[in-house]
Coordinates of C-alpha atoms in Angstrom, one line a residue:
Chain A
M1 CA 5.7 111.3 97.0
S2 CA 7.8 113.5 94.9
Y3 CA 11.4 113.2 94.1
Y4 CA 14.1 115.6 92.8
F5 CA 17.3 113.9 91.8
A6 CA 20.6 115.7 91.0
I7 CA 24.2 114.7 90.3
I8 CA 26.8 117.1 91.7
G9 CA 30.3 117.1 90.2
T10 CA 33.5 117.4 92.1
Q11 CA 33.5 121.2 91.9
D12 CA 30.0 121.3 93.4
N13 CA 28.7 121.9 90.0
P14 CA 25.4 120.4 88.9
L15 CA 25.8 117.7 86.2
F16 CA 22.3 116.3 85.9
E17 CA 18.9 116.9 87.4
Y18 CA 15.6 115.0 87.1
E19 CA 12.3 115.4 88.8
F20 CA 9.8 112.6 89.1
G21 CA 7.1 111.2 91.3
T22 CA 6.4 107.8 92.8
S23 CA 5.1 105.0 90.6
K24 CA 4.2 102.8 93.6
Q25 CA 0.7 102.6 95.0
G26 CA -0.7 103.6 91.6
G27 CA 1.4 106.8 91.4
D28 CA 1.6 108.2 87.9
G29 CA 5.3 109.1 88.1
Q30 CA 4.6 112.8 88.1
A31 CA 6.3 115.1 90.6
R32 CA 3.8 116.9 92.9
F33 CA 5.9 119.6 94.4
N34 CA 4.2 122.7 95.6
E35 CA 4.5 125.1 92.7
Q36 CA 5.5 128.0 95.0
A37 CA 8.3 126.0 96.7
R38 CA 9.4 124.0 93.7
H39 CA 12.3 126.3 92.7
L40 CA 13.6 125.9 96.3
N41 CA 14.5 122.2 95.6
Q42 CA 17.8 123.1 94.0
F43 CA 18.7 125.3 97.0
I44 CA 17.7 122.7 99.5
L45 CA 19.7 120.1 97.7
H46 CA 22.8 122.1 97.3
S47 CA 22.7 123.4 100.8
S48 CA 23.0 119.8 102.0
L49 CA 26.4 119.5 100.3
D50 CA 28.0 120.9 103.5
I51 CA 26.5 118.0 105.5
V52 CA 27.7 115.6 102.8
E53 CA 31.3 116.7 103.5
E54 CA 30.8 116.2 107.2
V55 CA 29.5 112.7 106.9
Q56 CA 31.3 111.4 103.9
W57 CA 34.4 110.3 105.9
T58 CA 32.5 108.9 108.9
N59 CA 31.9 105.5 107.3
G60 CA 33.3 103.7 104.3
Q61 CA 30.0 103.3 102.5
L62 CA 29.0 104.9 99.3
Y63 CA 25.4 105.2 100.3
L64 CA 25.0 107.7 103.1
K65 CA 21.2 107.3 103.6
V66 CA 19.2 110.4 104.7
I67 CA 21.7 113.0 105.6
D68 CA 19.7 116.2 105.8
R69 CA 16.1 117.3 106.3
F70 CA 14.4 120.6 105.6
F71 CA 10.8 120.6 106.9
T72 CA 9.3 117.7 104.9
N73 CA 12.1 117.5 102.4
Y74 CA 14.5 114.6 103.0
I75 CA 17.9 114.4 101.3
S76 CA 19.5 111.0 100.6
C77 CA 23.0 110.9 99.4
F78 CA 25.2 108.5 97.5
M79 CA 28.9 109.2 96.8
T80 CA 30.7 107.7 93.9
G81 CA 34.4 106.7 94.2
G82 CA 35.3 109.8 92.2
N83 CA 33.7 112.2 94.7
V84 CA 30.7 112.9 92.6
K85 CA 27.5 113.1 94.6
F86 CA 24.1 111.7 93.8
L87 CA 21.5 113.6 95.8
L88 CA 17.9 112.7 96.0
L89 CA 15.4 115.0 97.6
H90 CA 12.2 113.2 98.6
Q91 CA 9.1 114.7 99.9
P92 CA 6.2 112.6 101.2
T93 CA 2.9 113.8 100.0
A94 CA 1.5 115.9 102.8
T95 CA -2.2 115.8 102.5
A96 CA -3.2 112.6 100.6
G97 CA -1.7 110.2 103.2
G98 CA -4.2 110.9 106.0
A99 CA -7.1 108.8 105.0
S100 CA -5.5 105.5 104.2
S101 CA -2.5 105.9 106.5
S102 CA -2.6 102.3 107.8
R103 CA -1.8 101.1 104.3
N104 CA 0.6 103.8 103.4
S105 CA 2.6 103.5 106.5
T106 CA 4.5 100.5 105.2
S107 CA 4.8 101.9 101.7
V108 CA 8.0 103.2 100.2
G109 CA 8.2 106.9 100.8
A110 CA 5.5 107.4 103.5
N111 CA 8.1 107.1 106.1
P112 CA 11.3 108.5 104.6
T113 CA 13.7 107.0 107.2
S114 CA 12.2 103.5 107.4
P115 CA 14.5 100.6 106.4
Q116 CA 12.2 99.8 103.4
T117 CA 12.6 103.3 102.0
E118 CA 16.3 103.3 102.6
E119 CA 16.6 100.0 100.8
A120 CA 14.5 101.2 97.8
I121 CA 16.6 104.4 97.5
K122 CA 19.7 102.4 97.8
N123 CA 18.6 100.2 94.9
F124 CA 17.7 103.3 92.9
F125 CA 21.2 104.8 93.5
T126 CA 22.9 101.6 92.7
E127 CA 21.2 101.3 89.4
V128 CA 21.8 104.9 88.5
Y129 CA 25.4 104.5 89.5
E130 CA 25.9 101.6 87.0
N131 CA 24.4 103.7 84.3
Y132 CA 26.4 106.7 85.3
V133 CA 29.6 104.8 84.9
K134 CA 28.6 103.7 81.4
A135 CA 27.6 107.3 80.5
I136 CA 30.9 108.8 81.6
M137 CA 32.9 106.0 79.8
S138 CA 31.8 107.5 76.5
P139 CA 34.9 109.0 74.8
F140 CA 33.1 112.2 74.1
Y141 CA 32.4 112.9 77.8
K142 CA 34.8 115.0 79.8
V143 CA 35.1 115.1 83.6
N144 CA 32.6 117.4 85.3
M145 CA 30.7 118.0 82.1
E146 CA 27.0 118.2 82.2
I147 CA 25.5 114.8 81.3
R148 CA 23.2 115.4 78.3
S149 CA 22.8 111.8 77.2
P150 CA 19.2 111.1 76.5
V151 CA 19.9 107.4 77.1
F152 CA 21.1 108.1 80.6
R153 CA 18.0 110.2 81.3
Q154 CA 15.8 107.4 80.2
R155 CA 17.6 104.9 82.4
V156 CA 17.3 107.2 85.4
A157 CA 13.6 107.5 84.7
A158 CA 13.4 103.7 84.4
A159 CA 15.2 103.2 87.7
G160 CA 12.9 105.7 89.4
R161 CA 9.8 103.8 88.1
K162 CA 11.2 100.5 89.2
Y163 CA 12.2 101.3 92.8
L164 CA 10.5 104.5 93.9
Chain B
M1 CA 31.9 73.5 53.6
A2 CA 34.4 76.2 53.2
S3 CA 32.5 78.4 55.5
S4 CA 32.6 76.1 58.5
K5 CA 36.2 75.4 57.8
A6 CA 36.9 79.1 58.1
S7 CA 35.0 79.3 61.3
R8 CA 37.0 76.5 62.8
L9 CA 40.2 78.0 61.7
G10 CA 39.3 81.4 63.2
E11 CA 38.2 79.8 66.4
E12 CA 41.3 77.8 66.8
V13 CA 43.7 80.6 66.0
W14 CA 41.8 82.9 68.4
K15 CA 42.1 80.3 71.2
T16 CA 45.6 79.2 70.8
R17 CA 47.7 81.8 69.1
M18 CA 46.3 85.3 70.0
D19 CA 47.3 87.5 72.9
K20 CA 44.3 89.0 74.6
V21 CA 43.9 92.4 76.0
N22 CA 41.2 93.9 78.2
A23 CA 38.2 95.0 76.1
E24 CA 37.8 98.2 78.0
L25 CA 41.4 99.2 77.2
V26 CA 40.5 98.9 73.5
V27 CA 37.3 100.8 73.9
L28 CA 38.9 103.7 75.8
T29 CA 42.0 103.9 73.6
Y30 CA 40.1 103.9 70.4
G31 CA 37.5 106.3 71.8
T32 CA 40.2 108.7 72.9
I33 CA 41.7 108.6 69.4
V34 CA 38.4 109.5 67.8
A35 CA 37.5 112.1 70.3
Q36 CA 41.0 113.7 70.0
L37 CA 40.7 113.7 66.2
C38 CA 37.3 115.4 66.5
K39 CA 38.9 118.1 68.7
D40 CA 42.0 118.5 66.5
F41 CA 39.9 119.0 63.3
D42 CA 37.3 121.2 65.0
S43 CA 34.6 118.7 64.6
D44 CA 35.1 118.5 60.9
Y45 CA 33.7 114.9 60.8
V46 CA 34.3 114.3 57.1
E47 CA 38.0 115.0 57.7
V48 CA 37.9 112.8 60.9
N49 CA 36.5 109.9 58.8
K50 CA 39.3 110.4 56.3
Q51 CA 42.0 110.4 59.0
L52 CA 40.6 107.2 60.6
D53 CA 40.5 105.5 57.2
K54 CA 44.1 106.5 56.6
M55 CA 45.2 105.3 60.0
G56 CA 43.4 102.0 59.4
Y57 CA 45.1 101.7 56.0
N58 CA 48.5 101.9 57.5
I59 CA 47.5 99.3 60.1
G60 CA 46.1 97.0 57.4
L61 CA 49.2 97.1 55.3
R62 CA 51.1 95.5 58.2
L63 CA 48.4 93.6 59.9
I64 CA 47.9 91.3 56.9
E65 CA 51.4 89.9 57.5
D66 CA 50.4 89.0 61.1
Y67 CA 47.1 87.6 59.8
L68 CA 48.9 85.3 57.3
A69 CA 51.5 84.2 59.9
K70 CA 49.0 83.5 62.6
S71 CA 46.4 81.8 60.4
N72 CA 49.0 79.9 58.5
T73 CA 47.2 80.3 55.3
V74 CA 49.5 79.7 52.3
R75 CA 46.8 79.3 49.7
R76 CA 45.2 82.1 47.8
C77 CA 41.5 82.6 48.0
S78 CA 39.9 81.2 44.8
N79 CA 37.3 83.9 44.5
F80 CA 36.1 87.0 46.3
R81 CA 33.4 85.1 48.1
E82 CA 36.0 83.0 49.8
T83 CA 37.9 86.2 50.6
A84 CA 34.8 87.5 52.3
E85 CA 34.5 84.3 54.4
M86 CA 38.1 84.6 55.5
I87 CA 37.8 88.3 56.4
A88 CA 34.7 87.7 58.5
K89 CA 35.4 84.4 60.1
V90 CA 39.1 84.4 60.5
G91 CA 40.3 88.0 60.3
F92 CA 37.7 89.7 62.5
K93 CA 37.5 86.6 64.7
I94 CA 41.2 86.5 65.6
F95 CA 41.8 90.2 66.0
L96 CA 38.5 91.4 67.5
N97 CA 36.7 88.1 68.5
I98 CA 33.7 89.0 66.5
T99 CA 32.2 87.4 63.4
P100 CA 30.3 89.9 61.2
T101 CA 27.6 88.4 59.0
I102 CA 28.2 88.4 55.2
T103 CA 25.1 89.5 53.3
N104 CA 23.8 91.4 50.3
W105 CA 26.0 90.1 47.6
T106 CA 25.6 91.7 44.2
S107 CA 24.9 89.2 41.5
D108 CA 28.4 89.7 40.0
G109 CA 30.0 88.7 43.3
K110 CA 32.0 91.8 43.6
Q111 CA 30.2 93.6 46.4
F112 CA 29.0 92.5 49.8
S113 CA 28.1 93.8 53.2
L114 CA 29.4 92.9 56.6
V115 CA 26.8 93.3 59.3
F116 CA 28.2 93.8 62.8
D117 CA 26.0 92.4 65.5
E118 CA 28.5 93.7 68.0
N119 CA 31.2 96.2 67.8
P120 CA 33.9 96.1 70.4
F121 CA 34.9 99.7 69.6
A122 CA 31.5 101.1 70.3
D123 CA 30.7 100.1 73.9
F124 CA 29.6 103.0 76.0
V125 CA 29.9 105.4 73.1
E126 CA 27.3 108.0 72.4
L127 CA 28.1 110.4 69.6
P128 CA 28.3 114.1 70.4
D129 CA 24.9 115.7 70.3
D130 CA 25.9 118.7 68.2
G131 CA 23.4 117.7 65.5
R132 CA 26.0 116.9 62.9
A133 CA 28.0 113.9 64.3
Q134 CA 24.9 111.7 63.9
D135 CA 24.9 112.4 60.2
E136 CA 28.6 112.8 59.4
L137 CA 30.8 110.8 61.7
W138 CA 31.5 107.1 61.0
Y139 CA 32.8 106.2 64.4
S140 CA 34.4 102.9 63.5
N141 CA 35.8 104.1 60.1
I142 CA 39.2 102.8 61.0
L143 CA 38.0 99.3 60.1
C144 CA 37.4 100.3 56.5
G145 CA 40.9 101.5 56.2
V146 CA 42.3 98.3 57.7
L147 CA 40.4 96.1 55.2
R148 CA 41.5 98.3 52.3
G149 CA 45.2 98.2 53.4
A150 CA 45.2 94.5 54.2
L151 CA 43.6 93.5 50.9
E152 CA 45.8 95.7 48.9
M153 CA 48.8 93.8 50.1
V154 CA 47.3 90.6 48.8
Q155 CA 46.6 92.0 45.3
M156 CA 43.0 93.2 45.8
Q157 CA 42.0 96.8 45.4
V158 CA 38.8 97.3 47.3
E159 CA 36.6 100.2 48.4
A160 CA 35.0 100.0 51.9
H161 CA 32.7 102.3 53.6
F162 CA 30.0 102.2 56.3
I163 CA 26.4 102.6 55.2
S164 CA 24.8 102.4 58.6
D165 CA 25.8 102.4 62.3
V166 CA 23.8 101.7 65.4
L167 CA 25.5 104.6 67.0
R168 CA 23.6 106.8 64.6
G169 CA 20.4 105.2 65.5
N170 CA 20.3 102.8 62.6
D171 CA 19.1 99.2 63.3
T172 CA 22.4 97.6 62.2
T173 CA 26.0 98.4 61.7
E174 CA 26.8 97.6 58.1
M175 CA 29.9 98.0 56.0
R176 CA 29.9 97.8 52.2
I177 CA 32.9 96.4 50.5
S178 CA 33.4 96.4 46.8
L179 CA 36.1 94.8 44.8
I180 CA 37.5 97.2 42.3
R181 CA 40.1 95.0 40.7
Y182 CA 42.7 92.4 41.2
I183 CA 46.1 94.0 41.1
D184 CA 48.0 92.0 38.6
D185 CA 51.3 90.6 39.7
E186 CA 53.9 92.6 38.0
L187 CA 56.1 89.9 36.7
P188 CA 59.4 90.7 35.3
P189 CA 59.5 90.3 31.6
E190 CA 60.3 86.8 30.6
D191 CA 63.6 86.2 29.0
D192 CA 63.5 83.4 26.6

């Protein structure tokens, strides 16, 4: 399972991006995207912004679950109150799952739309959201500015390890 | 003995006589001031430190009156150690609800450090990552000015500056305060 996480500002401008892999089931936390398709992640993620706009008013929730899919790439979305979008692209590992599928089928990530996965991603988003609020409360941060804080990056990484 | 008395006094005044404001309001307001100064002076952090100190000085000159009124102290401190106790356990307590630790006295009793375990100004703050702010900006420098101004009004000339700050990645936030001299009361010439 590989993840690509990005925060998109109110002008559809990227504020933050982070790539990581699963730490569950003995994962080492490294992203295993196909090298040839890796650069497409950004495109896939940003192309789902249209869908975000469609679904964002359909329910009052901040967490919109999986909103888009492109082949094996699933996009989950979380909107903040200030119209900043957290997008997480998750890609189940294609080949490795086959042998031990009975065990993996219940694991986070093997089935991207299962309630367990949704819950795990929700927890991840919630934790990132808390830290995001702290990061933008810094007086030296301005709206829609790229988030460069190393502390924030560490905390996103920690949240990724914890839940995904 | 004197130390616990000061703690009690600080606690009591804080509970009964002080108006409280939301901590985040303070954080954001102070943060905005510092950020704006950095912008106005084109990130000349040395100058920003100076301006903060000056602002603090002007606050201190007036804040001492409020301090004396609220704490109802009529008696002078008998020595500089007692002054330090009152600053840490009454002054900081009633205005910021923190009690910095007093340490590192010099043997002549004229210099000490205040170590801040918490700093209500610095919540959420991360210094700009331009490579200089970490070395030059003393984010909470206004406090130095406040102490300098307040003590000057009660006949003590002091020098105060920060020597470490957790925002810079140091382990502690420490302010060094040195007594330069007692300003003598300028008595009118006695007429016999």
